Coordinates of C-alpha atoms and ligand atoms in Angstrom, one line a residue:
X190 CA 0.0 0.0 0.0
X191 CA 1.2 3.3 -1.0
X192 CA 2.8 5.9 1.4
X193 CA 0.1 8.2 0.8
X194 CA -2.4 5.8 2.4
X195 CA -0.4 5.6 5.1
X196 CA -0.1 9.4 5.5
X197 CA -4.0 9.8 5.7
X198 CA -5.8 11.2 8.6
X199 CA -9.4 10.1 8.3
X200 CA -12.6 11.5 9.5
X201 CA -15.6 9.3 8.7
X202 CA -18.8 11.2 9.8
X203 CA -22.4 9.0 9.4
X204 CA -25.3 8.7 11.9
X205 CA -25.6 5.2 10.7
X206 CA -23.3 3.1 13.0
X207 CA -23.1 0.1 10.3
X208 CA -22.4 2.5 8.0
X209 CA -20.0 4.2 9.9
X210 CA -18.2 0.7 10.6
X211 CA -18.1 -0.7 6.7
X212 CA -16.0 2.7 5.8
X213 CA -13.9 2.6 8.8
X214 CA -13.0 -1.1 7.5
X215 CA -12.9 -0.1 3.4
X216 CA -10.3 2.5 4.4
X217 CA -8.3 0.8 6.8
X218 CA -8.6 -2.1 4.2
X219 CA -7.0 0.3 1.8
X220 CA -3.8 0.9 3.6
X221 CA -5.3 4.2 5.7
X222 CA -3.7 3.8 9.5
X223 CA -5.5 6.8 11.1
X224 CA -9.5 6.6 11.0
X225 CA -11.5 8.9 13.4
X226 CA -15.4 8.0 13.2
X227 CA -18.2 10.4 14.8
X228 CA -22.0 9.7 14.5
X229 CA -22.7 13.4 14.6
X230 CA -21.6 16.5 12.3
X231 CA -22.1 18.9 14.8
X232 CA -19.5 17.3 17.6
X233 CA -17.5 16.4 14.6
X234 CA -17.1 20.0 13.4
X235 CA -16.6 21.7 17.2
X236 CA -13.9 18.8 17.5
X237 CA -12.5 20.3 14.2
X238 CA -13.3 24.0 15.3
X239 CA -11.3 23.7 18.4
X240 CA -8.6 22.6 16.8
X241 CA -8.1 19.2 18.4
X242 CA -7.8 17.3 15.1
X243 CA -5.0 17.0 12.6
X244 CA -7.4 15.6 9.6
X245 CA -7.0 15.7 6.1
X246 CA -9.8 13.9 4.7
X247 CA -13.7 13.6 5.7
X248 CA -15.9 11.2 4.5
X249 CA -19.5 12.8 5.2
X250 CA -23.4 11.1 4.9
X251 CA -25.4 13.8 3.9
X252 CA -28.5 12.4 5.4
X253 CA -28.1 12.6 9.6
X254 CA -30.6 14.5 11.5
X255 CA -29.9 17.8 13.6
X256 CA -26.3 19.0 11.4
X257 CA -26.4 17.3 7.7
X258 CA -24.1 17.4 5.6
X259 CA -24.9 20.1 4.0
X260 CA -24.4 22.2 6.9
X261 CA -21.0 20.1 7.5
X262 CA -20.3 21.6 4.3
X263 CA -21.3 25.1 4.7
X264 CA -19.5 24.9 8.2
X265 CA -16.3 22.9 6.8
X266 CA -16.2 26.1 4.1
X267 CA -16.0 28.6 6.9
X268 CA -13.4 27.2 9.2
X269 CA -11.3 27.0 5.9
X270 CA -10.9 23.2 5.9
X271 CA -7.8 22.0 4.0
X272 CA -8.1 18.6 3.7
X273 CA -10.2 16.6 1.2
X274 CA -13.4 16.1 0.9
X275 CA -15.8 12.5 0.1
X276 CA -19.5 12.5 0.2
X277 CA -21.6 9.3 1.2
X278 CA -25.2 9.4 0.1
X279 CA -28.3 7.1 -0.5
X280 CA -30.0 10.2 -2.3
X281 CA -30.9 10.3 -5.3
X282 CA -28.4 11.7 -8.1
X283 CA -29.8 15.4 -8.7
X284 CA -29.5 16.3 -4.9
X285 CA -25.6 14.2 -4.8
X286 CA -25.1 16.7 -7.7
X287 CA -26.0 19.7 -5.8
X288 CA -24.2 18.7 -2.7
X289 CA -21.5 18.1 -4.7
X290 CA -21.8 21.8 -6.2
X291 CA -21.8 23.6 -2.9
X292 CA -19.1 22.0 -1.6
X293 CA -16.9 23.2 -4.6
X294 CA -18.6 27.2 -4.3
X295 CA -17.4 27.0 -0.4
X296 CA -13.9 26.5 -2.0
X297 CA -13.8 22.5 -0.5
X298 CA -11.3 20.1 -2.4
X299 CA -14.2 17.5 -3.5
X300 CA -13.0 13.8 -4.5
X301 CA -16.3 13.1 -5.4
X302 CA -19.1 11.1 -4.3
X303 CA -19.9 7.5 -2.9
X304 CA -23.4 5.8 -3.7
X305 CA -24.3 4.0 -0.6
X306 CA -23.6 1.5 0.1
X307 CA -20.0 2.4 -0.4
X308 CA -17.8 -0.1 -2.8
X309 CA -14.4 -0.5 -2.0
X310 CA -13.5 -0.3 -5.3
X311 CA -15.6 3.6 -5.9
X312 CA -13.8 4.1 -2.7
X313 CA -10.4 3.2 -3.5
X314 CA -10.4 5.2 -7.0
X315 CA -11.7 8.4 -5.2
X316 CA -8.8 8.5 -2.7
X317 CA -6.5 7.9 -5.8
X318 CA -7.6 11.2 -7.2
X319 CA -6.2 12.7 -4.3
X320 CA -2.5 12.9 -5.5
X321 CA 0.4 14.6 -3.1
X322 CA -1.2 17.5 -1.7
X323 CA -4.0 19.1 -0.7
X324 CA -4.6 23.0 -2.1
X325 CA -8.0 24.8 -1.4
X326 CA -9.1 28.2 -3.0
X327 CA -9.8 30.4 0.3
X328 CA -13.4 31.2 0.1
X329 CA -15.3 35.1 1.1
X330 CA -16.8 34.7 4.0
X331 CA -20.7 35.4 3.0
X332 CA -23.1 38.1 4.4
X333 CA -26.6 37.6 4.7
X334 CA -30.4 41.9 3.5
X335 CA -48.5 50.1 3.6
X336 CA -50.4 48.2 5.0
X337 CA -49.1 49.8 8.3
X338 CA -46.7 47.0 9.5
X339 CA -47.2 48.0 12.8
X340 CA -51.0 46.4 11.5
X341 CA -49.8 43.6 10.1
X342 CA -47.6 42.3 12.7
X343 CA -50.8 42.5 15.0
X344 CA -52.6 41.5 12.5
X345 CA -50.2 37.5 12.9
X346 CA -49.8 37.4 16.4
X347 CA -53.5 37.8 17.0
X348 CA -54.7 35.3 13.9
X349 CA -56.3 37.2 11.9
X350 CA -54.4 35.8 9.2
X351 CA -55.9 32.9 7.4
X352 CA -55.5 30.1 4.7
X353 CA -57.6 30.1 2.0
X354 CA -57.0 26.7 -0.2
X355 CA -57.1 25.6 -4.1
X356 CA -56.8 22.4 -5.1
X357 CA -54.6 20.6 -7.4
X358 CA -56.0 18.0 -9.8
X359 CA -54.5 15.7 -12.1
X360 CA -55.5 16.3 -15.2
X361 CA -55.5 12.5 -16.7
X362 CA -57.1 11.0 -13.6
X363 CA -59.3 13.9 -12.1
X364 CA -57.9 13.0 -8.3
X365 CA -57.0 15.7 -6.1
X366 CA -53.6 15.6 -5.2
X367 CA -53.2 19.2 -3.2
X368 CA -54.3 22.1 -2.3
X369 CA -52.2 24.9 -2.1
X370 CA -52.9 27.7 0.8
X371 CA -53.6 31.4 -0.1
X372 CA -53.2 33.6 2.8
X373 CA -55.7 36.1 3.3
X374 CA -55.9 38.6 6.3
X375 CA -59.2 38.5 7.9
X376 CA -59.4 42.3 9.0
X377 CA -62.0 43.2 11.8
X378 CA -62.9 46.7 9.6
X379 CA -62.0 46.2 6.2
X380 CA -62.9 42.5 5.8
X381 CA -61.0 39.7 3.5
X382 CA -58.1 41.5 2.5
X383 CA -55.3 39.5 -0.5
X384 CA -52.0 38.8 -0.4
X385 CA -50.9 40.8 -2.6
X386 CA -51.8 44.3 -0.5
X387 CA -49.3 42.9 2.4
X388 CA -46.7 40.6 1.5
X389 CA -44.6 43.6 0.1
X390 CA -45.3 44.7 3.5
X391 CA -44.3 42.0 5.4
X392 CA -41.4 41.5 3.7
X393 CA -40.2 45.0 3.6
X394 CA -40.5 45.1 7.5
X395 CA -38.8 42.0 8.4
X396 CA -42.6 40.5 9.4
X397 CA -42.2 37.8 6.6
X398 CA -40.7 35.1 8.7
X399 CA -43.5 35.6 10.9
X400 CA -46.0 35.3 8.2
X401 CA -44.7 32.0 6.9
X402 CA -44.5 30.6 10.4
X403 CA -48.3 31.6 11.4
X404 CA -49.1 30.3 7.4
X405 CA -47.3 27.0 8.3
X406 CA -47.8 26.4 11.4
X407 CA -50.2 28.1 13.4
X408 CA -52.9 27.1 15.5
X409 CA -54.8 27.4 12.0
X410 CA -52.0 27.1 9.3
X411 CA -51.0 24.6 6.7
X412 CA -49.9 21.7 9.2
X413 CA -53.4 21.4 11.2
X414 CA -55.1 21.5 8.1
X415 CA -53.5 18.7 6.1
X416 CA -53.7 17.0 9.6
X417 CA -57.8 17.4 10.0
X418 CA -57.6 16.3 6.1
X419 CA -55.9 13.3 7.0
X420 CA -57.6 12.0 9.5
X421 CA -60.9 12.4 7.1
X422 CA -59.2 9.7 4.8
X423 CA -57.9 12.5 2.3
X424 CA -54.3 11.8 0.8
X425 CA -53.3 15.5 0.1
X426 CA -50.1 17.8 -0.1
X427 CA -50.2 20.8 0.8
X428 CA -48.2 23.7 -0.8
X429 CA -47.6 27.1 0.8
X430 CA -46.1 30.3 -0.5
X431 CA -42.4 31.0 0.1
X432 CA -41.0 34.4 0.0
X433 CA -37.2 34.6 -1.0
X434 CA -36.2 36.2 2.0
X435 CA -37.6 33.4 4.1
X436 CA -34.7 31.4 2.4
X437 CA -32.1 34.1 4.0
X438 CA -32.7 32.5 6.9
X439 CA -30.2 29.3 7.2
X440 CA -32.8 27.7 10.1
X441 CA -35.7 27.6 7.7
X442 CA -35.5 23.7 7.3
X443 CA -34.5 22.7 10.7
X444 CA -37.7 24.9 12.0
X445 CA -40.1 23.6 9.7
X446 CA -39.1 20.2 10.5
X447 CA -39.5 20.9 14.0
X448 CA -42.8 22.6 13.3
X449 CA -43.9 19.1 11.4
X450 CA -42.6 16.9 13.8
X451 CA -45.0 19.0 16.2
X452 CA -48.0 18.7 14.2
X453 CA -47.1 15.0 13.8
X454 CA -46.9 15.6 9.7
X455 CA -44.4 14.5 7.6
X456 CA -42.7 16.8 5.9
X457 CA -43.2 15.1 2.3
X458 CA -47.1 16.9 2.4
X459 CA -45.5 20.0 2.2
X460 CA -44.3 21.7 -1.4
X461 CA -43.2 24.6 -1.3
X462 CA -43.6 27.1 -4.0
X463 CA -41.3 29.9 -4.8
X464 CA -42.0 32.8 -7.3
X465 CA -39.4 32.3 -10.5
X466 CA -39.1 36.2 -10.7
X467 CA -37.0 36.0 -7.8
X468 CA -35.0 32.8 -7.9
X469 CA -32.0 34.6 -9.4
X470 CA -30.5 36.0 -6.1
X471 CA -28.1 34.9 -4.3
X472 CA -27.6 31.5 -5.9
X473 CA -24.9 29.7 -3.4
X474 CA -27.0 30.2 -0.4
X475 CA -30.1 29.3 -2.2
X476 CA -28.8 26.3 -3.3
X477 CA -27.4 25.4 0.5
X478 CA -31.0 26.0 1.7
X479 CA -32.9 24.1 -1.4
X480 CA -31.0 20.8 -0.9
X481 CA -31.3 20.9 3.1
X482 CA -35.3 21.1 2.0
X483 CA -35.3 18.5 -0.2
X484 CA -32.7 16.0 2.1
X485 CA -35.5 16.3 4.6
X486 CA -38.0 15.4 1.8
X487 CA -39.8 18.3 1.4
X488 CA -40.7 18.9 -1.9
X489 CA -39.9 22.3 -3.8
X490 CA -42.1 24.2 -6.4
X491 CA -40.8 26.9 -9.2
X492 CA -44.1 29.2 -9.2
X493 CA -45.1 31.2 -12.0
X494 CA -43.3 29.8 -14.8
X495 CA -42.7 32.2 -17.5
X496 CA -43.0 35.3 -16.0
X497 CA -38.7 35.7 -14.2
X498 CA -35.5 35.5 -16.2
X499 CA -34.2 32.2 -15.1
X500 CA -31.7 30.5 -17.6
X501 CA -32.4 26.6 -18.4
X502 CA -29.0 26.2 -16.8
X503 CA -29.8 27.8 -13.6
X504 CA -33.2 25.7 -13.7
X505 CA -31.2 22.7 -14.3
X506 CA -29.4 23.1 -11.7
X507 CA -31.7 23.8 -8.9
X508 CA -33.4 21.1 -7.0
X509 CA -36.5 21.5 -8.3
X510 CA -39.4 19.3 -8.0
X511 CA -42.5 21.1 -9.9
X512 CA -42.7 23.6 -12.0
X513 CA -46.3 25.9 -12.2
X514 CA -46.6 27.1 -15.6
X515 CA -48.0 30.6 -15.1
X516 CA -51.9 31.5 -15.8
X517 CA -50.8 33.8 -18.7
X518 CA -49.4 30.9 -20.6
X519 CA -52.4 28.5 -19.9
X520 CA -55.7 30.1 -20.2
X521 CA -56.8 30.7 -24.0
X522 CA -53.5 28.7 -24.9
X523 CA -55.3 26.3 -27.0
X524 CA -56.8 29.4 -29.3
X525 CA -53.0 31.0 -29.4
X526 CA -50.4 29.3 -30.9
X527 CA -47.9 31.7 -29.4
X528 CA -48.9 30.5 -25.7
X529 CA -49.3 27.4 -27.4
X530 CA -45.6 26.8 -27.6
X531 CA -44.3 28.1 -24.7
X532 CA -47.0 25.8 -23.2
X533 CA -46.0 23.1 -24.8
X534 CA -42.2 24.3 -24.4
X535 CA -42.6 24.4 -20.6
X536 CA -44.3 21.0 -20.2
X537 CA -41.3 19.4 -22.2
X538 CA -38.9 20.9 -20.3
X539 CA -39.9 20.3 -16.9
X540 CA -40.4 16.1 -18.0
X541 CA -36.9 16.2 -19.5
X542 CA -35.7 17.8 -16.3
X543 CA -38.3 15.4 -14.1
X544 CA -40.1 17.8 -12.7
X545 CA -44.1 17.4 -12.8
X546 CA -45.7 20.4 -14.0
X547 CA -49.1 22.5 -13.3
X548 CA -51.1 24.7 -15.6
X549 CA -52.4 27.6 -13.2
X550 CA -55.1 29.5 -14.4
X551 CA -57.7 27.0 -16.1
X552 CA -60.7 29.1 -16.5
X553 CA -62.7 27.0 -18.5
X554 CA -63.0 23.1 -19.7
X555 CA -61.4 24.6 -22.9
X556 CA -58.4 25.4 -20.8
X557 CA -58.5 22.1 -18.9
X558 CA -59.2 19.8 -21.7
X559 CA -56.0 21.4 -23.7
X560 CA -53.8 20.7 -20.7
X561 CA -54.8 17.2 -20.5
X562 CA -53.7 16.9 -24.6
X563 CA -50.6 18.7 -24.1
X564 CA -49.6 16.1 -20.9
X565 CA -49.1 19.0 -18.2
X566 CA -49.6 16.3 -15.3
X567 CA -51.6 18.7 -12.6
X568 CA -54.1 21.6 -13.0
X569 CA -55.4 24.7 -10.9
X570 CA -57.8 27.4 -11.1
X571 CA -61.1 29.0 -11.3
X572 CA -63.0 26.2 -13.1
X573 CA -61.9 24.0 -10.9
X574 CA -61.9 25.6 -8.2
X575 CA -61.5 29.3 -6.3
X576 CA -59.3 29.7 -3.5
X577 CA -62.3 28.1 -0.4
X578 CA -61.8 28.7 3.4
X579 CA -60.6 25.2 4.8
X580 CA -63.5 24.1 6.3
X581 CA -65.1 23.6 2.7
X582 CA -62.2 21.4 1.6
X583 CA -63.8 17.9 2.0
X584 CA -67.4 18.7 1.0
X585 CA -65.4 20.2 -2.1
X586 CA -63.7 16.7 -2.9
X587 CA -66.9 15.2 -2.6
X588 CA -68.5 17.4 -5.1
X589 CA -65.6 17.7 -7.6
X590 CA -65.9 13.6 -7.3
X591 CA -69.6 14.0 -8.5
X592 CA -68.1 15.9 -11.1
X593 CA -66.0 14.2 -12.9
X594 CA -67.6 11.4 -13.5
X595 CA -69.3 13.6 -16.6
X596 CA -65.6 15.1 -17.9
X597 CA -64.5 13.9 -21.0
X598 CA -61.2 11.9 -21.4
X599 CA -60.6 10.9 -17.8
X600 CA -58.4 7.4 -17.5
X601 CA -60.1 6.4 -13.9
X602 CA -62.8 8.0 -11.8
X603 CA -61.3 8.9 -8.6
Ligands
C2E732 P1 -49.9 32.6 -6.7 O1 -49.1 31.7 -5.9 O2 -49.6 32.6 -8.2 O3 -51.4 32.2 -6.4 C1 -52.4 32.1 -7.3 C2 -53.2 33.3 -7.4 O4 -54.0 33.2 -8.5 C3 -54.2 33.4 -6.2 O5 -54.4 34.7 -5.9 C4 -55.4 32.8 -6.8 O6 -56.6 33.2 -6.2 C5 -55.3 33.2 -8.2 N1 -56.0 32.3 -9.1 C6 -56.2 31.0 -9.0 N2 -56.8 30.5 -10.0 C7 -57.1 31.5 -10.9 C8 -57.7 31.6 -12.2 O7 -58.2 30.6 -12.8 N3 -57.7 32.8 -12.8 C9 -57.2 33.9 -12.2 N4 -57.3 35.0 -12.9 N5 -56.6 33.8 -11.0 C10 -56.5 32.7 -10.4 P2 -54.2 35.3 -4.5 O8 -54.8 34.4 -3.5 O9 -54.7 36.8 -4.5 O10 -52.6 35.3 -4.3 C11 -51.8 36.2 -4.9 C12 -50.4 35.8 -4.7 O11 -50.0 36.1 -3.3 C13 -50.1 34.4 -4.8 O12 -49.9 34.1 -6.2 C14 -48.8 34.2 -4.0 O13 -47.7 34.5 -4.8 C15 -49.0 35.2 -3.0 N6 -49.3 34.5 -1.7 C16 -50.4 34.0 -1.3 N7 -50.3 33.5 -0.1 C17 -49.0 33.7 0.3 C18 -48.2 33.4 1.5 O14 -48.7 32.7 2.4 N8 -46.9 33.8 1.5 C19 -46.4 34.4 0.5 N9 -45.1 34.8 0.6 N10 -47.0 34.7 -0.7 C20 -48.4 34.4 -0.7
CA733 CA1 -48.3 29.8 -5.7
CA734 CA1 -48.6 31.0 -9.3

């Protein structure tokens, strides 16, 4: 066994103790004499921090509850790490990929990445990429940025906020897969006021995290409701609104998982939908946050397709799961053959990219019937459906049931 083997100073890092054990025993196999295993990323990293290790290689599992390996990586960026870097995943290539990304923007020396569970072989020709030495790019540290508000904050911490909800449908089978909450503010003098007179607000005024908390998780948000829906035998997501700057804030996974855990909901009802106008910020951090979502299987959802700037590349490379084709694209498309294509343009796209895609917007069966031709997978809006208060939802589902039963080209009543 080569010198270099010799020379290494492992750190294997997996919550999985078997998992843990099988590397240990691959890389001692391989000739490494020094292999350090810890079955959590945050002692690992405050070992690291404090300076009490001499390492200069880390084998991390991405997937480990409290500190992933994500964060390992954000963290691992910041203290400068010198060594080299080897990922261990189960996931599923697109979020391996995107791991793999951040951990070359924090200025990491990546070897690569091991499917799990690890071969010796994948193993071994990783660590003999690593040639003599071990160089890293420093990386810049990164920064993080009426309605009266003073009304709207009252407005969340006393609940007069509210979810309105519109559901999803599949468009070859009829089922209702979703419903997506619409906030509305329930205001004691002015009545039902929309979203779109106080987001701005709330996000100007540092209200927004708020918002999305009460939205998600308050006594009456998104959570309870797919919980009550549950219980009453329904099998629905449910997607909520995401402002950007909620996604400034690096604990947005960890407390929405808390928040689930909670309500006793798992997090793969939620989808969370974020306007494409603004997905062109800053694109490192958003990525960090995206994949953390998606490792704790929360699904993600480009909204209003069509209307932002985002290149294919950037589209490509963010973990999406869905992309909503905006209204303006989908109602009177099949009359316009100019919609038409960048229908049908969108609907490719996303399925070459595996993404399932919604047409909002479907006014009439016109609208509805042309999605089902063109193979857009999910459908939303007025003919269907208006935004309901939650308390219709189930009678809803009944009725649409009744309903389709007389629509045309449906594969199975459901
Ligand atoms: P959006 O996410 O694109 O939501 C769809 C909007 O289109 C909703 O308006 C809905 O009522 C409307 N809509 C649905 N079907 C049709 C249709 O067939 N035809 C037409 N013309 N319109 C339709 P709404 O409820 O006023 O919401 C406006 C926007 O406010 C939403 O747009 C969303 O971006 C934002 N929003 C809503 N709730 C939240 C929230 O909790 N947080 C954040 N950050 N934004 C929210
Ligand atoms: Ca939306
Ligand atoms: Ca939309």
């Amino acid at each position: 066994m080569s010198a270099q083997m010799a020379d290494l100073r492992v750190l294997v890092i997996d919550d999985e103790g078997f998992m843990r054990k099988l590397i240990a025993m691959q890389l001692r196999a391989l000739g490494c004499k020094s292999v350090l295993c810890f079955e959590s990323g945050e002692v690992a990293l405050d070992a690291l921090s404090n300076g009490g290790l001499d390492i200069n290689l880390i084998v991390c599992d991405l997937q480990m509850p409290t500190v992933d390996g994500i964060e390992v990586i954000r963290r691992l960026g910041s203290l400068g790490f010198q060594g080299s870097v080897i990922l261990a995943s189960g996931e599923c290539q697109r979020t391996v990929k995107m791991a793999e990304k951040l951990a070359h923007a924090h200025g990491l020396k990546l070897l690569g990445a091991l499917q799990k569970p690890v071969q010796p072989d994948q193993l071994k020709w990783l660590l003999d990429k690593m040639g003599g030495h071990c160089t890293t790019e420093p990386r810049k540290p990164r920064a993080a940025h009426q309605v009266a508000a003073s009304d709207l904050a009252h407005a969340i911490e006393s609940g007069q906020l509210i979810n309105h909800y519109q559901p999803k449908v599949c468009t070859r089978t009829g089922q209702v897969v979703g419903m997506e909450a619409l906030v509305r503010w329930c205001h004691p003098e002015h009545g039902l006021i929309y979203p779109d007179a106080f987001i701005g607000v709330a996000e100007e005024n540092d209200l927004i995290n708020r918002l999305t908390e009460a939205v998600i998780a308050g006594p009456h948000g998104a959570l309870q409701h797919v919980k009550q829906w549950t219980a009453a035998g329904l099998n629905l997501h449910v997607a909520v609104n995401i402002s950007m700057d909620n996604l400034h804030d690096l604990s947005f996974p960890d407390q929405l998982a808390r928040h689930a855990e909670e309500a006793g909901v798992g997090l793969g009802h939620l989808v969370l939908e974020i306007t494409e106008s603004r997905l062109n910020t800053d694109v490192l951090s958003l990525t960090d946050i995206l994949t953390r979502l998606r490792l704790k299987r929360l699904r993600l959802s480009i909204d209003d397709f069509g209307t932002g700037y985002s290149s294919l590349a950037q589209l490509h490379d963010l973990p999406f799961d869905e992309l909503k084709i905006d209204r303006r694209f989908v109602h009177k498309a099949h009359q316009d053959s100019a919609l038409n294509s960048i229908l049908e343009a969108s609907v490719n796209m996303a399925h070459n990219m595996d993404m399932t895609t919604t047409g909002e917007g479907v006014e009439t069966v016109e609208d509805w019937l042309h999605l089902q031709r063109k193979g857009c997978d999910l459908a939303q809006g007025y003919w269907i459906a208006k935004p309901m208060p939650p308390e219709r939802v189930i009678h809803w589902v009944s009725e649409w049931r009744e309903r389709i039963a007389e629509l045309p080209g449906l594969e199975v009543s459901a």
